[in-house]
Amino acid sequence: MELTFLGTGAANAFPEAFCRCENCERARVLGGPSLRKRSAALIDDELLIDLGPDIMTASNLHGRPLTRVRYCLQTHAHADHMDPSHFLSRSPGYGVVGAPRLHFYASRGTLQVAARLLERDCAPLSFFDPEMGEQLNLEIHTIEAFQSFDFGRYRVTAFPANHDPEVECLLYAVEAEGRCIFYGADTAALPEAVWQGFHQAGLRFDVVILDHTYGPEELGTDHLSARQVIAHAARMREERLLADGARVLATHIAHEGNPAHPELAVWAAKHGYEVAYDGLLV
Ligand SMILES: [Zn+2]
Ligand SMILES: [Zn+2]
Ligand SMILES: [Zn+2]
């Protein structure tokens, strides 16, 4: 599996375009990996994680066309992860040629938000109407926490995030070709049930991607902080959830408490993990 980070920023990107804080000003000067779009990732050019607001820009900027995307795992419905206008813009009605049918996997809560946001565009049909599916070239799959499911050459297990219970946020373990990636954003400290679920599913991760909204001097609340990422990686190592040579990468990085990429990457390396950046291929 090849995973490309299409975005590694938190909800307001990095630099936050309206902000003159020290971190944003430094990121503007440095450019490159210090410029973060809203979080999303692409596996093997066919499996998208999150239909995020910046995926069009990311695709063009990092030379990763989304023309072959046929699966999307949606973590949740927060606006920095789901822009439902992409359902319309990738449809034949918008002149799109040759896009495969999109299989969209999400929790019931997330799908309800998508349906509400698309009410006007789908009227008089609903987002869930099979006829709408035809128009949008879309097939919707409702996923529950702890459910495992297969498509293409992938086996995916969904885990409940510790984030916003109203939209039932999910985290995903993706397995293919004997390798396993865990995509863990957005979430605060992983619930005990998730740790048990990792063991029950017999998972060993080659790549772990974790929420890193809060920086080295901040406490985690609704998201993980740098120190919690370190603690999570340590526990994974202790519980033998990491394969030999496994990589732990931070994503969903906010401007408030995280320095620009080079400084954060040095700090992370000292603590045994890496900081992802937009366009990074793993
Ligand atoms: Zn987010
Ligand atoms: Zn700022
Ligand atoms: Zn969120």
PDB file of C-alpha atoms and ligand atoms in Angstrom:
ATOM      1  CA  MET A   1       0.000   0.000   0.000  1.00  0.00           C
ATOM      2  CA  GLU A   2       1.078   3.544  -0.764  1.00  0.00           C
ATOM      3  CA  LEU A   3      -0.467   6.301   1.316  1.00  0.00           C
ATOM      4  CA  THR A   4      -0.205   9.961   0.325  1.00  0.00           C
ATOM      5  CA  PHE A   5      -1.102  12.678   2.800  1.00  0.00           C
ATOM      6  CA  LEU A   6      -3.348  15.123   0.932  1.00  0.00           C
ATOM      7  CA  GLY A   7      -3.632  17.346   3.995  1.00  0.00           C
ATOM      8  CA  THR A   8      -2.168  17.342   7.512  1.00  0.00           C
ATOM      9  CA  GLY A   9      -3.649  20.477   9.053  1.00  0.00           C
ATOM     10  CA  ALA A  10      -6.334  20.829  11.699  1.00  0.00           C
ATOM     11  CA  ALA A  11      -9.696  22.501  11.084  1.00  0.00           C
ATOM     12  CA  ASN A  12      -8.315  25.909  10.138  1.00  0.00           C
ATOM     13  CA  ALA A  13      -5.267  24.801   8.088  1.00  0.00           C
ATOM     14  CA  PHE A  14      -1.707  25.951   8.834  1.00  0.00           C
ATOM     15  CA  PRO A  15      -0.957  28.783   8.432  1.00  0.00           C
ATOM     16  CA  GLU A  16      -4.462  29.914   9.275  1.00  0.00           C
ATOM     17  CA  ALA A  17      -4.898  32.483   6.498  1.00  0.00           C
ATOM     18  CA  PHE A  18      -6.335  35.137   8.822  1.00  0.00           C
ATOM     19  CA  CYS A  19      -3.824  34.659  11.633  1.00  0.00           C
ATOM     20  CA  ARG A  20      -0.661  36.584  12.484  1.00  0.00           C
ATOM     21  CA  CYS A  21       0.581  34.340  15.310  1.00  0.00           C
ATOM     22  CA  GLU A  22       4.273  33.441  15.433  1.00  0.00           C
ATOM     23  CA  ASN A  23       3.688  29.909  14.075  1.00  0.00           C
ATOM     24  CA  CYS A  24       1.600  31.078  11.114  1.00  0.00           C
ATOM     25  CA  GLU A  25       4.037  33.864  10.203  1.00  0.00           C
ATOM     26  CA  ARG A  26       6.978  31.416  10.338  1.00  0.00           C
ATOM     27  CA  ALA A  27       5.113  28.818   8.233  1.00  0.00           C
ATOM     28  CA  ARG A  28       4.470  31.518   5.603  1.00  0.00           C
ATOM     29  CA  VAL A  29       8.183  32.356   5.451  1.00  0.00           C
ATOM     30  CA  LEU A  30       9.275  28.709   5.269  1.00  0.00           C
ATOM     31  CA  GLY A  31       6.589  27.395   2.900  1.00  0.00           C
ATOM     32  CA  GLY A  32       6.953  23.755   1.725  1.00  0.00           C
ATOM     33  CA  PRO A  33       6.043  21.166   4.366  1.00  0.00           C
ATOM     34  CA  SER A  34       5.036  23.940   6.787  1.00  0.00           C
ATOM     35  CA  LEU A  35       1.961  24.673   4.637  1.00  0.00           C
ATOM     36  CA  ARG A  36      -0.803  22.320   5.708  1.00  0.00           C
ATOM     37  CA  LYS A  37      -4.210  21.837   4.108  1.00  0.00           C
ATOM     38  CA  ARG A  38      -7.179  20.280   5.909  1.00  0.00           C
ATOM     39  CA  SER A  39      -6.576  16.577   6.658  1.00  0.00           C
ATOM     40  CA  ALA A  40      -7.217  13.819   4.129  1.00  0.00           C
ATOM     41  CA  ALA A  41      -5.233  10.892   2.728  1.00  0.00           C
ATOM     42  CA  LEU A  42      -5.160   8.759  -0.396  1.00  0.00           C
ATOM     43  CA  ILE A  43      -4.214   5.067  -0.537  1.00  0.00           C
ATOM     44  CA  ASP A  44      -3.024   3.595  -3.847  1.00  0.00           C
ATOM     45  CA  ASP A  45      -4.838   6.316  -5.827  1.00  0.00           C
ATOM     46  CA  GLU A  46      -8.158   4.474  -5.300  1.00  0.00           C
ATOM     47  CA  LEU A  47      -9.051   4.729  -1.616  1.00  0.00           C
ATOM     48  CA  LEU A  48      -9.662   8.172  -0.176  1.00  0.00           C
ATOM     49  CA  ILE A  49      -9.814   8.847   3.551  1.00  0.00           C
ATOM     50  CA  ASP A  50     -12.155  11.835   3.962  1.00  0.00           C
ATOM     51  CA  LEU A  51     -13.880  13.852   1.302  1.00  0.00           C
ATOM     52  CA  GLY A  52     -12.219  16.960   2.720  1.00  0.00           C
ATOM     53  CA  PRO A  53     -12.605  20.584   1.663  1.00  0.00           C
ATOM     54  CA  ASP A  54      -9.059  20.787   0.233  1.00  0.00           C
ATOM     55  CA  ILE A  55      -8.836  17.531  -1.758  1.00  0.00           C
ATOM     56  CA  MET A  56      -9.152  19.230  -5.171  1.00  0.00           C
ATOM     57  CA  THR A  57      -6.266  21.614  -4.425  1.00  0.00           C
ATOM     58  CA  ALA A  58      -4.242  18.788  -2.864  1.00  0.00           C
ATOM     59  CA  SER A  59      -4.776  16.517  -5.858  1.00  0.00           C
ATOM     60  CA  ASN A  60      -3.489  19.155  -8.269  1.00  0.00           C
ATOM     61  CA  LEU A  61      -0.688  20.435  -6.054  1.00  0.00           C
ATOM     62  CA  HIS A  62       0.772  17.022  -5.238  1.00  0.00           C
ATOM     63  CA  GLY A  63       0.155  15.359  -8.613  1.00  0.00           C
ATOM     64  CA  ARG A  64      -2.273  12.743  -7.303  1.00  0.00           C
ATOM     65  CA  PRO A  65      -5.296  12.637  -9.626  1.00  0.00           C
ATOM     66  CA  LEU A  66      -8.462  11.336  -7.969  1.00  0.00           C
ATOM     67  CA  THR A  67      -9.700   9.897 -11.272  1.00  0.00           C
ATOM     68  CA  ARG A  68      -9.332   6.307 -10.038  1.00  0.00           C
ATOM     69  CA  VAL A  69     -10.877   6.819  -6.587  1.00  0.00           C
ATOM     70  CA  ARG A  70     -13.629   4.240  -6.118  1.00  0.00           C
ATOM     71  CA  TYR A  71     -13.735   4.005  -2.299  1.00  0.00           C
ATOM     72  CA  CYS A  72     -13.961   6.627   0.434  1.00  0.00           C
ATOM     73  CA  LEU A  73     -13.710   5.986   4.165  1.00  0.00           C
ATOM     74  CA  GLN A  74     -15.260   8.983   5.898  1.00  0.00           C
ATOM     75  CA  THR A  75     -14.049   9.568   9.474  1.00  0.00           C
ATOM     76  CA  HIS A  76     -16.780  12.041  10.402  1.00  0.00           C
ATOM     77  CA  ALA A  77     -18.906  14.940   9.257  1.00  0.00           C
ATOM     78  CA  HIS A  78     -17.020  17.937  10.664  1.00  0.00           C
ATOM     79  CA  ALA A  79     -16.544  20.559   7.957  1.00  0.00           C
ATOM     80  CA  ASP A  80     -12.747  20.195   7.888  1.00  0.00           C
ATOM     81  CA  HIS A  81     -13.212  16.527   6.847  1.00  0.00           C
ATOM     82  CA  MET A  82     -16.341  16.431   4.721  1.00  0.00           C
ATOM     83  CA  ASP A  83     -17.303  18.818   1.966  1.00  0.00           C
ATOM     84  CA  PRO A  84     -20.432  17.247   0.433  1.00  0.00           C
ATOM     85  CA  SER A  85     -20.219  19.543  -2.598  1.00  0.00           C
ATOM     86  CA  HIS A  86     -17.685  16.994  -3.924  1.00  0.00           C
ATOM     87  CA  PHE A  87     -20.556  14.494  -4.326  1.00  0.00           C
ATOM     88  CA  LEU A  88     -22.044  16.909  -6.838  1.00  0.00           C
ATOM     89  CA  SER A  89     -18.857  18.092  -8.512  1.00  0.00           C
ATOM     90  CA  ARG A  90     -17.631  14.543  -9.286  1.00  0.00           C
ATOM     91  CA  SER A  91     -20.971  13.484 -10.781  1.00  0.00           C
ATOM     92  CA  PRO A  92     -21.737  13.078 -14.501  1.00  0.00           C
ATOM     93  CA  GLY A  93     -24.164  16.015 -14.179  1.00  0.00           C
ATOM     94  CA  TYR A  94     -21.138  18.272 -13.710  1.00  0.00           C
ATOM     95  CA  GLY A  95     -19.513  16.927 -16.873  1.00  0.00           C
ATOM     96  CA  VAL A  96     -17.154  14.499 -15.120  1.00  0.00           C
ATOM     97  CA  VAL A  97     -16.021  11.763 -17.515  1.00  0.00           C
ATOM     98  CA  GLY A  98     -14.837   8.294 -16.566  1.00  0.00           C
ATOM     99  CA  ALA A  99     -15.080   8.483 -12.760  1.00  0.00           C
ATOM    100  CA  PRO A 100     -15.786   5.043 -11.245  1.00  0.00           C
ATOM    101  CA  ARG A 101     -18.802   4.507  -8.988  1.00  0.00           C
ATOM    102  CA  LEU A 102     -17.827   5.878  -5.554  1.00  0.00           C
ATOM    103  CA  HIS A 103     -18.414   3.530  -2.622  1.00  0.00           C
ATOM    104  CA  PHE A 104     -18.780   5.842   0.363  1.00  0.00           C
ATOM    105  CA  TYR A 105     -18.372   4.297   3.836  1.00  0.00           C
ATOM    106  CA  ALA A 106     -19.478   6.305   6.878  1.00  0.00           C
ATOM    107  CA  SER A 107     -21.368   6.074  10.169  1.00  0.00           C
ATOM    108  CA  ARG A 108     -25.113   6.687  10.321  1.00  0.00           C
ATOM    109  CA  GLY A 109     -24.519  10.012  12.104  1.00  0.00           C
ATOM    110  CA  THR A 110     -22.094  11.220   9.449  1.00  0.00           C
ATOM    111  CA  LEU A 111     -24.433  10.197   6.622  1.00  0.00           C
ATOM    112  CA  GLN A 112     -27.330  12.050   8.239  1.00  0.00           C
ATOM    113  CA  VAL A 113     -25.280  15.252   8.252  1.00  0.00           C
ATOM    114  CA  ALA A 114     -24.369  14.726   4.581  1.00  0.00           C
ATOM    115  CA  ALA A 115     -28.054  14.207   3.732  1.00  0.00           C
ATOM    116  CA  ARG A 116     -29.048  17.390   5.588  1.00  0.00           C
ATOM    117  CA  LEU A 117     -26.355  19.443   3.849  1.00  0.00           C
ATOM    118  CA  LEU A 118     -27.424  18.129   0.423  1.00  0.00           C
ATOM    119  CA  GLU A 119     -31.181  18.449   1.004  1.00  0.00           C
ATOM    120  CA  ARG A 120     -31.603  21.382  -1.373  1.00  0.00           C
ATOM    121  CA  ASP A 121     -29.349  19.894  -4.073  1.00  0.00           C
ATOM    122  CA  CYS A 122     -31.074  16.484  -4.006  1.00  0.00           C
ATOM    123  CA  ALA A 123     -34.683  17.744  -3.756  1.00  0.00           C
ATOM    124  CA  PRO A 124     -37.203  16.327  -4.421  1.00  0.00           C
ATOM    125  CA  LEU A 125     -35.167  13.134  -3.864  1.00  0.00           C
ATOM    126  CA  SER A 126     -33.101  12.399  -0.767  1.00  0.00           C
ATOM    127  CA  PHE A 127     -29.371  11.702  -0.547  1.00  0.00           C
ATOM    128  CA  PHE A 128     -30.251   8.088   0.350  1.00  0.00           C
ATOM    129  CA  ASP A 129     -32.539   7.539  -2.649  1.00  0.00           C
ATOM    130  CA  PRO A 130     -31.129   4.906  -5.065  1.00  0.00           C
ATOM    131  CA  GLU A 131     -32.086   7.187  -7.950  1.00  0.00           C
ATOM    132  CA  MET A 132     -29.940   9.914  -6.369  1.00  0.00           C
ATOM    133  CA  GLY A 133     -27.140   7.337  -6.139  1.00  0.00           C
ATOM    134  CA  GLU A 134     -27.421   6.858  -9.906  1.00  0.00           C
ATOM    135  CA  GLN A 135     -27.308  10.614 -10.514  1.00  0.00           C
ATOM    136  CA  LEU A 136     -24.317  11.054  -8.199  1.00  0.00           C
ATOM    137  CA  ASN A 137     -22.553   7.874  -9.359  1.00  0.00           C
ATOM    138  CA  LEU A 138     -22.475   6.924  -5.685  1.00  0.00           C
ATOM    139  CA  GLU A 139     -23.173   3.931  -3.461  1.00  0.00           C
ATOM    140  CA  ILE A 140     -23.569   4.606   0.252  1.00  0.00           C
ATOM    141  CA  HIS A 141     -22.505   2.062   2.902  1.00  0.00           C
ATOM    142  CA  THR A 142     -23.459   2.578   6.554  1.00  0.00           C
ATOM    143  CA  ILE A 143     -20.681   1.413   8.869  1.00  0.00           C
ATOM    144  CA  GLU A 144     -20.730   0.781  12.601  1.00  0.00           C
ATOM    145  CA  ALA A 145     -17.883   0.888  15.081  1.00  0.00           C
ATOM    146  CA  PHE A 146     -16.009  -2.431  15.390  1.00  0.00           C
ATOM    147  CA  GLN A 147     -17.366  -3.596  12.048  1.00  0.00           C
ATOM    148  CA  SER A 148     -14.922  -5.214   9.610  1.00  0.00           C
ATOM    149  CA  PHE A 149     -15.681  -5.100   5.908  1.00  0.00           C
ATOM    150  CA  ASP A 150     -13.957  -5.888   2.629  1.00  0.00           C
ATOM    151  CA  PHE A 151     -13.790  -4.154  -0.723  1.00  0.00           C
ATOM    152  CA  GLY A 152     -11.303  -4.426  -3.572  1.00  0.00           C
ATOM    153  CA  ARG A 153      -8.071  -5.739  -2.077  1.00  0.00           C
ATOM    154  CA  TYR A 154      -8.686  -4.084   1.290  1.00  0.00           C
ATOM    155  CA  ARG A 155      -9.986  -5.268   4.623  1.00  0.00           C
ATOM    156  CA  VAL A 156     -11.084  -2.406   6.849  1.00  0.00           C
ATOM    157  CA  THR A 157     -12.056  -2.348  10.525  1.00  0.00           C
ATOM    158  CA  ALA A 158     -13.792   0.734  11.929  1.00  0.00           C
ATOM    159  CA  PHE A 159     -13.179   1.910  15.507  1.00  0.00           C
ATOM    160  CA  PRO A 160     -15.093   4.522  17.518  1.00  0.00           C
ATOM    161  CA  ALA A 161     -13.213   7.796  17.975  1.00  0.00           C
ATOM    162  CA  ASN A 162     -13.287   9.747  21.222  1.00  0.00           C
ATOM    163  CA  HIS A 163     -14.452  12.940  19.526  1.00  0.00           C
ATOM    164  CA  ASP A 164     -17.997  14.084  18.794  1.00  0.00           C
ATOM    165  CA  PRO A 165     -20.575  11.418  19.771  1.00  0.00           C
ATOM    166  CA  GLU A 166     -23.329  13.219  17.808  1.00  0.00           C
ATOM    167  CA  VAL A 167     -21.790  12.362  14.434  1.00  0.00           C
ATOM    168  CA  GLU A 168     -20.363   8.955  15.456  1.00  0.00           C
ATOM    169  CA  CYS A 169     -16.774   9.557  14.369  1.00  0.00           C
ATOM    170  CA  LEU A 170     -14.819   6.546  13.126  1.00  0.00           C
ATOM    171  CA  LEU A 171     -11.141   5.642  12.887  1.00  0.00           C
ATOM    172  CA  TYR A 172      -9.978   3.007  10.426  1.00  0.00           C
ATOM    173  CA  ALA A 173      -7.504   0.140  10.230  1.00  0.00           C
ATOM    174  CA  VAL A 174      -6.814  -0.672   6.568  1.00  0.00           C
ATOM    175  CA  GLU A 175      -5.196  -3.997   5.676  1.00  0.00           C
ATOM    176  CA  ALA A 176      -3.894  -5.131   2.287  1.00  0.00           C
ATOM    177  CA  GLU A 177      -1.036  -7.312   1.061  1.00  0.00           C
ATOM    178  CA  GLY A 178      -0.109  -8.308   4.625  1.00  0.00           C
ATOM    179  CA  ARG A 179       0.316  -4.668   5.708  1.00  0.00           C
ATOM    180  CA  CYS A 180      -1.803  -2.580   8.049  1.00  0.00           C
ATOM    181  CA  ILE A 181      -2.323   1.169   8.398  1.00  0.00           C
ATOM    182  CA  PHE A 182      -4.203   2.764  11.311  1.00  0.00           C
ATOM    183  CA  TYR A 183      -5.718   6.175  10.561  1.00  0.00           C
ATOM    184  CA  GLY A 184      -6.477   7.800  13.916  1.00  0.00           C
ATOM    185  CA  ALA A 185      -7.860  11.301  13.353  1.00  0.00           C
ATOM    186  CA  ASP A 186      -9.949  12.982  14.719  1.00  0.00           C
ATOM    187  CA  THR A 187      -9.822  11.646  18.241  1.00  0.00           C
ATOM    188  CA  ALA A 188      -8.865  12.366  21.820  1.00  0.00           C
ATOM    189  CA  ALA A 189      -7.311   9.559  23.915  1.00  0.00           C
ATOM    190  CA  LEU A 190      -8.400   6.225  22.460  1.00  0.00           C
ATOM    191  CA  PRO A 191     -11.120   4.525  24.515  1.00  0.00           C
ATOM    192  CA  GLU A 192     -10.220   1.231  26.255  1.00  0.00           C
ATOM    193  CA  ALA A 193     -12.695  -0.581  23.997  1.00  0.00           C
ATOM    194  CA  VAL A 194     -10.604   0.465  20.989  1.00  0.00           C
ATOM    195  CA  TRP A 195      -7.432  -1.005  22.521  1.00  0.00           C
ATOM    196  CA  GLN A 196      -9.317  -4.237  23.155  1.00  0.00           C
ATOM    197  CA  GLY A 197     -10.704  -4.091  19.620  1.00  0.00           C
ATOM    198  CA  PHE A 198      -7.182  -3.868  18.157  1.00  0.00           C
ATOM    199  CA  HIS A 199      -6.292  -7.129  19.917  1.00  0.00           C
ATOM    200  CA  GLN A 200      -9.578  -8.840  19.097  1.00  0.00           C
ATOM    201  CA  ALA A 201      -9.078  -8.051  15.411  1.00  0.00           C
ATOM    202  CA  GLY A 202      -5.502  -9.378  15.654  1.00  0.00           C
ATOM    203  CA  LEU A 203      -4.051  -6.160  14.236  1.00  0.00           C
ATOM    204  CA  ARG A 204      -0.353  -5.228  14.036  1.00  0.00           C
ATOM    205  CA  PHE A 205       0.270  -1.849  12.498  1.00  0.00           C
ATOM    206  CA  ASP A 206       3.013  -1.031  10.008  1.00  0.00           C
ATOM    207  CA  VAL A 207       1.962   2.612   9.918  1.00  0.00           C
ATOM    208  CA  VAL A 208       0.093   4.480  12.659  1.00  0.00           C
ATOM    209  CA  ILE A 209      -1.279   7.936  11.879  1.00  0.00           C
ATOM    210  CA  LEU A 210      -2.462   9.905  14.903  1.00  0.00           C
ATOM    211  CA  ASP A 211      -4.273  13.137  15.628  1.00  0.00           C
ATOM    212  CA  HIS A 212      -1.727  15.773  16.771  1.00  0.00           C
ATOM    213  CA  THR A 213      -3.925  18.858  17.064  1.00  0.00           C
ATOM    214  CA  TYR A 214      -2.232  20.112  20.209  1.00  0.00           C
ATOM    215  CA  GLY A 215       1.485  20.816  20.478  1.00  0.00           C
ATOM    216  CA  PRO A 216       4.254  19.870  22.920  1.00  0.00           C
ATOM    217  CA  GLU A 217       3.205  22.368  25.622  1.00  0.00           C
ATOM    218  CA  GLU A 218      -0.549  21.842  25.371  1.00  0.00           C
ATOM    219  CA  LEU A 219      -2.987  19.431  26.974  1.00  0.00           C
ATOM    220  CA  GLY A 220      -5.210  17.252  24.817  1.00  0.00           C
ATOM    221  CA  THR A 221      -8.963  17.706  25.160  1.00  0.00           C
ATOM    222  CA  ASP A 222     -11.212  16.778  22.228  1.00  0.00           C
ATOM    223  CA  HIS A 223      -8.072  15.890  20.231  1.00  0.00           C
ATOM    224  CA  LEU A 224      -4.695  14.345  21.023  1.00  0.00           C
ATOM    225  CA  SER A 225      -1.683  16.430  22.027  1.00  0.00           C
ATOM    226  CA  ALA A 226       1.972  15.775  21.172  1.00  0.00           C
ATOM    227  CA  ARG A 227       2.589  14.145  24.565  1.00  0.00           C
ATOM    228  CA  GLN A 228      -0.471  11.922  24.144  1.00  0.00           C
ATOM    229  CA  VAL A 229       0.799  10.820  20.721  1.00  0.00           C
ATOM    230  CA  ILE A 230       4.044   9.749  22.438  1.00  0.00           C
ATOM    231  CA  ALA A 231       2.065   7.892  25.130  1.00  0.00           C
ATOM    232  CA  HIS A 232      -0.160   6.169  22.544  1.00  0.00           C
ATOM    233  CA  ALA A 233       2.859   5.052  20.497  1.00  0.00           C
ATOM    234  CA  ALA A 234       4.534   3.732  23.655  1.00  0.00           C
ATOM    235  CA  ARG A 235       1.452   1.756  24.652  1.00  0.00           C
ATOM    236  CA  MET A 236       1.122   0.327  21.129  1.00  0.00           C
ATOM    237  CA  ARG A 237       4.761  -0.775  21.282  1.00  0.00           C
ATOM    238  CA  GLU A 238       4.254  -2.269  24.764  1.00  0.00           C
ATOM    239  CA  GLU A 239       1.162  -4.184  23.677  1.00  0.00           C
ATOM    240  CA  ARG A 240       2.941  -5.463  20.557  1.00  0.00           C
ATOM    241  CA  LEU A 241       0.516  -3.663  18.260  1.00  0.00           C
ATOM    242  CA  LEU A 242       3.398  -2.300  16.162  1.00  0.00           C
ATOM    243  CA  ALA A 243       5.109  -4.415  13.508  1.00  0.00           C
ATOM    244  CA  ASP A 244       8.905  -4.392  13.276  1.00  0.00           C
ATOM    245  CA  GLY A 245      10.040  -1.085  11.810  1.00  0.00           C
ATOM    246  CA  ALA A 246       6.583   0.454  12.195  1.00  0.00           C
ATOM    247  CA  ARG A 247       6.280   4.206  11.626  1.00  0.00           C
ATOM    248  CA  VAL A 248       4.189   6.544  13.782  1.00  0.00           C
ATOM    249  CA  LEU A 249       3.163   9.755  12.023  1.00  0.00           C
ATOM    250  CA  ALA A 250       1.382  12.820  13.348  1.00  0.00           C
ATOM    251  CA  THR A 251      -1.337  14.593  11.367  1.00  0.00           C
ATOM    252  CA  HIS A 252      -4.197  17.120  11.942  1.00  0.00           C
ATOM    253  CA  ILE A 253      -1.720  19.712  13.231  1.00  0.00           C
ATOM    254  CA  ALA A 254      -3.078  23.025  14.516  1.00  0.00           C
ATOM    255  CA  HIS A 255      -1.292  26.368  14.366  1.00  0.00           C
ATOM    256  CA  GLU A 256      -1.920  27.402  17.960  1.00  0.00           C
ATOM    257  CA  GLY A 257       0.572  25.196  19.774  1.00  0.00           C
ATOM    258  CA  ASN A 258       2.625  23.519  17.061  1.00  0.00           C
ATOM    259  CA  PRO A 259       5.720  25.176  15.589  1.00  0.00           C
ATOM    260  CA  ALA A 260       6.342  25.161  11.823  1.00  0.00           C
ATOM    261  CA  HIS A 261       7.296  21.813  10.291  1.00  0.00           C
ATOM    262  CA  PRO A 262      11.122  21.737  10.657  1.00  0.00           C
ATOM    263  CA  GLU A 263      11.051  22.565  14.389  1.00  0.00           C
ATOM    264  CA  LEU A 264       8.156  20.184  15.087  1.00  0.00           C
ATOM    265  CA  ALA A 265       9.829  17.397  13.100  1.00  0.00           C
ATOM    266  CA  VAL A 266      13.027  17.729  15.186  1.00  0.00           C
ATOM    267  CA  TRP A 267      11.031  17.642  18.442  1.00  0.00           C
ATOM    268  CA  ALA A 268       9.056  14.598  17.232  1.00  0.00           C
ATOM    269  CA  ALA A 269      12.191  12.714  16.130  1.00  0.00           C
ATOM    270  CA  LYS A 270      13.597  13.133  19.661  1.00  0.00           C
ATOM    271  CA  HIS A 271      10.426  11.469  20.952  1.00  0.00           C
ATOM    272  CA  GLY A 272      10.310   8.581  18.496  1.00  0.00           C
ATOM    273  CA  TYR A 273       7.700   9.657  15.951  1.00  0.00           C
ATOM    274  CA  GLU A 274       7.475  11.535  12.659  1.00  0.00           C
ATOM    275  CA  VAL A 275       5.433  14.525  11.550  1.00  0.00           C
ATOM    276  CA  ALA A 276       3.544  14.014   8.294  1.00  0.00           C
ATOM    277  CA  TYR A 277       3.316  16.842   5.778  1.00  0.00           C
ATOM    278  CA  ASP A 278       1.131  17.471   2.741  1.00  0.00           C
ATOM    279  CA  GLY A 279       2.266  15.391  -0.235  1.00  0.00           C
ATOM    280  CA  LEU A 280       4.267  12.926   1.894  1.00  0.00           C
ATOM    281  CA  LEU A 281       4.098   9.414   0.470  1.00  0.00           C
ATOM    282  CA  VAL A 282       4.439   6.494   2.867  1.00  0.00           C
TER     283      VAL A 282
HETATM  284 ZN    ZN B   1     -10.699  17.762  12.191  1.00  0.00          ZN
HETATM  285 ZN    ZN B   2      -1.743  31.226  13.755  1.00  0.00          ZN
HETATM  286 ZN    ZN B   3     -13.485  16.653  14.029  1.00  0.00          ZN
END
